[in-house]
Amino acid sequence: MKYPNSLIQLIRELSRLPGVGPKSAQRLAFHLFSSSDQDVKNLSDAILEAKKILKLCPVCYNITDTDLCAVCSDPTRDQDIICVVEEPGDVIAIERSGEFEGLYHVLHGALSPMNGVGPEQIKIAGLLERIQNREGAPVEVILATSTTVEGEATSMFVQRSLEPLGVNVSRIAYGLPVGGALEYADEVTLGRAIAGRRQVTKI
Amino acid sequence: MASRYRTRSGIVVRRNVTPAGDVILDLLTPEGKLRGVARGGVKGSRSPRLNLFQHLTVQTYEKPGNDLATLSEIMLEGALPGLSSPDVYPFAHFLCELADKLYQEEDFVGQAGFELFTGGLRGLVRHTDPDRITLLIAWKLLALHGMFPRVSSCIETGSFENLTHFDAGAGGVTSASVGRGLNIGEDAIEELGNIARGTVREVLEEELSDGARAGLWLALEAYLGVHVSILQAWGAVKLMRSSGLQMA
């Protein structure tokens, strides 16, 4: 049996979403069909509204629906520390940790020459400009890009670009997951954890 | 019935993450290029192994009619962390992209080709002149692939004298009197001959003038553009070479 064209179109569009395969898209399409008109309208309105009002914060490039994002407009945050991350999702992850009270800068990607992503394609210039135009005490920059090769390269590139500006730059630590047993740790993480060990006593 | 499981060992030359969190890897192995997917690879304990430039041994599961093998087991053989340094990162990407474009799946690479490529990546970290290593390995890879241009004599007249021009389209050099193609100079063409004949070690023992180096890069860009593909990594390599700095 052939599905109606409108249903095929809906399944096709849904299956383009991240994490949604053809079977899930089919299930979602049938679910939407059996939902009330109001529920479907609410969903479509929410998608359109979000698409219309969401934009990038002009300071940190995080996603926001106001002039400045919630972090940049919060005066209680530590204005002297900027945490550099690759994606807006990373901001949420760090916020969930509850360990960071400073500001963010979202690069929107990592350097990958073979995919045509160079320094101009990500928001490095915005970070440098932000620090250059800043008044007051020197800022500390925490590089929290991912620990992939691309993330590492981006981190090292940003570090070199920041050197002439006289800012303190640090990199998030590599380590073992909290609560994990050593024997189950993968060799790369374990190697990095040993290389980046921290002294606990001083003689 | 042939087993659906195979074990292969190679270097990761391309890594793509799908929105669903799967990691698609392209590995260059002595038996040819291999593409496989590590389901859910972006998170979990396997993710540190699924990185660019790493030497992995993988077990693949291939269902008939399925064009993408599943990476069922992944073991790390070695990593080259120094390649993320801004001084060599664009060069490493350039070589990986070239290998990725040059070899298709099931295209035999051979142990010599594999060792040349891995040696090149190691050389980028260890050698004082990664620019020259990239140039040399790129031309050597073309030679191993049977795609080296004709550099011993003019492709038009057969003359051995005064070879100055490089005709990328025709795949060879021409003498000054013919003058077809890019004028890369006699030194660059002599160096191309050395690359074709000598080993990597022998070529590196000889000095390379700035003029010859510039000519070789120019010829490589033109030649790859015609015979292989326009590589995305060219942008970063050029920026780095023109500024003498790291990609900026």
PDB file of C-alpha atoms in Angstrom, chain A residues 76-142:
ATOM      1  CA  THR A  76      26.018  38.780  39.541  1.00  0.00           C
ATOM      2  CA  ARG A  77      28.165  36.592  37.270  1.00  0.00           C
ATOM      3  CA  ASP A  78      31.950  36.918  37.475  1.00  0.00           C
ATOM      4  CA  GLN A  79      32.786  39.299  34.632  1.00  0.00           C
ATOM      5  CA  ASP A  80      36.515  38.475  34.724  1.00  0.00           C
ATOM      6  CA  ILE A  81      36.329  34.870  33.545  1.00  0.00           C
ATOM      7  CA  ILE A  82      35.266  33.751  30.089  1.00  0.00           C
ATOM      8  CA  CYS A  83      34.740  30.094  29.320  1.00  0.00           C
ATOM      9  CA  VAL A  84      35.183  29.278  25.606  1.00  0.00           C
ATOM     10  CA  VAL A  85      33.049  26.403  24.326  1.00  0.00           C
ATOM     11  CA  GLU A  86      32.307  24.939  20.904  1.00  0.00           C
ATOM     12  CA  GLU A  87      28.514  24.724  20.892  1.00  0.00           C
ATOM     13  CA  PRO A  88      25.550  26.272  22.755  1.00  0.00           C
ATOM     14  CA  GLY A  89      24.814  22.813  24.173  1.00  0.00           C
ATOM     15  CA  ASP A  90      28.167  22.945  25.991  1.00  0.00           C
ATOM     16  CA  VAL A  91      27.001  26.041  27.895  1.00  0.00           C
ATOM     17  CA  ILE A  92      24.034  24.075  29.234  1.00  0.00           C
ATOM     18  CA  ALA A  93      26.336  21.190  30.235  1.00  0.00           C
ATOM     19  CA  ILE A  94      28.695  23.477  32.167  1.00  0.00           C
ATOM     20  CA  GLU A  95      25.793  25.333  33.778  1.00  0.00           C
ATOM     21  CA  ARG A  96      24.417  21.987  34.950  1.00  0.00           C
ATOM     22  CA  SER A  97      27.704  21.325  36.776  1.00  0.00           C
ATOM     23  CA  GLY A  98      27.052  24.385  38.956  1.00  0.00           C
ATOM     24  CA  GLU A  99      30.833  24.974  39.197  1.00  0.00           C
ATOM     25  CA  PHE A 100      31.164  27.968  36.923  1.00  0.00           C
ATOM     26  CA  GLU A 101      29.973  31.479  37.687  1.00  0.00           C
ATOM     27  CA  GLY A 102      31.649  33.406  34.879  1.00  0.00           C
ATOM     28  CA  LEU A 103      30.742  34.303  31.293  1.00  0.00           C
ATOM     29  CA  TYR A 104      30.830  32.238  28.117  1.00  0.00           C
ATOM     30  CA  HIS A 105      31.936  32.533  24.532  1.00  0.00           C
ATOM     31  CA  VAL A 106      30.474  30.105  22.002  1.00  0.00           C
ATOM     32  CA  LEU A 107      32.659  29.439  18.941  1.00  0.00           C
ATOM     33  CA  HIS A 108      29.999  27.537  16.971  1.00  0.00           C
ATOM     34  CA  GLY A 109      32.377  24.878  15.737  1.00  0.00           C
ATOM     35  CA  ALA A 110      35.957  23.681  15.796  1.00  0.00           C
ATOM     36  CA  LEU A 111      38.786  24.078  13.298  1.00  0.00           C
ATOM     37  CA  SER A 112      38.659  21.433  10.612  1.00  0.00           C
ATOM     38  CA  PRO A 113      40.560  22.408   7.438  1.00  0.00           C
ATOM     39  CA  MET A 114      39.490  19.303   5.510  1.00  0.00           C
ATOM     40  CA  ASN A 115      35.872  20.347   6.029  1.00  0.00           C
ATOM     41  CA  GLY A 116      36.637  23.941   5.070  1.00  0.00           C
ATOM     42  CA  VAL A 117      36.344  25.236   8.645  1.00  0.00           C
ATOM     43  CA  GLY A 118      39.095  27.739   9.386  1.00  0.00           C
ATOM     44  CA  PRO A 119      39.379  30.516  11.978  1.00  0.00           C
ATOM     45  CA  GLU A 120      37.122  32.781   9.891  1.00  0.00           C
ATOM     46  CA  GLN A 121      34.275  30.283   9.970  1.00  0.00           C
ATOM     47  CA  ILE A 122      34.028  30.200  13.764  1.00  0.00           C
ATOM     48  CA  LYS A 123      33.667  33.033  16.277  1.00  0.00           C
ATOM     49  CA  ILE A 124      37.327  33.456  17.246  1.00  0.00           C
ATOM     50  CA  ALA A 125      37.544  37.037  15.974  1.00  0.00           C
ATOM     51  CA  GLY A 126      34.545  37.896  18.163  1.00  0.00           C
ATOM     52  CA  LEU A 127      36.364  36.582  21.228  1.00  0.00           C
ATOM     53  CA  LEU A 128      39.527  38.557  20.497  1.00  0.00           C
ATOM     54  CA  GLU A 129      37.526  41.706  19.875  1.00  0.00           C
ATOM     55  CA  ARG A 130      35.572  41.169  23.075  1.00  0.00           C
ATOM     56  CA  ILE A 131      38.763  40.925  25.114  1.00  0.00           C
ATOM     57  CA  GLN A 132      40.513  43.803  23.350  1.00  0.00           C
ATOM     58  CA  ASN A 133      37.557  46.130  23.903  1.00  0.00           C
ATOM     59  CA  ARG A 134      37.248  45.197  27.544  1.00  0.00           C
ATOM     60  CA  GLU A 135      38.110  47.707  30.244  1.00  0.00           C
ATOM     61  CA  GLY A 136      39.331  46.939  33.753  1.00  0.00           C
ATOM     62  CA  ALA A 137      41.160  43.942  35.223  1.00  0.00           C
ATOM     63  CA  PRO A 138      42.719  41.335  32.916  1.00  0.00           C
ATOM     64  CA  VAL A 139      40.367  38.558  32.103  1.00  0.00           C
ATOM     65  CA  GLU A 140      40.942  34.822  32.521  1.00  0.00           C
ATOM     66  CA  VAL A 141      39.952  32.598  29.645  1.00  0.00           C
ATOM     67  CA  ILE A 142      39.105  28.941  30.221  1.00  0.00           C
TER      68      ILE A 142
END
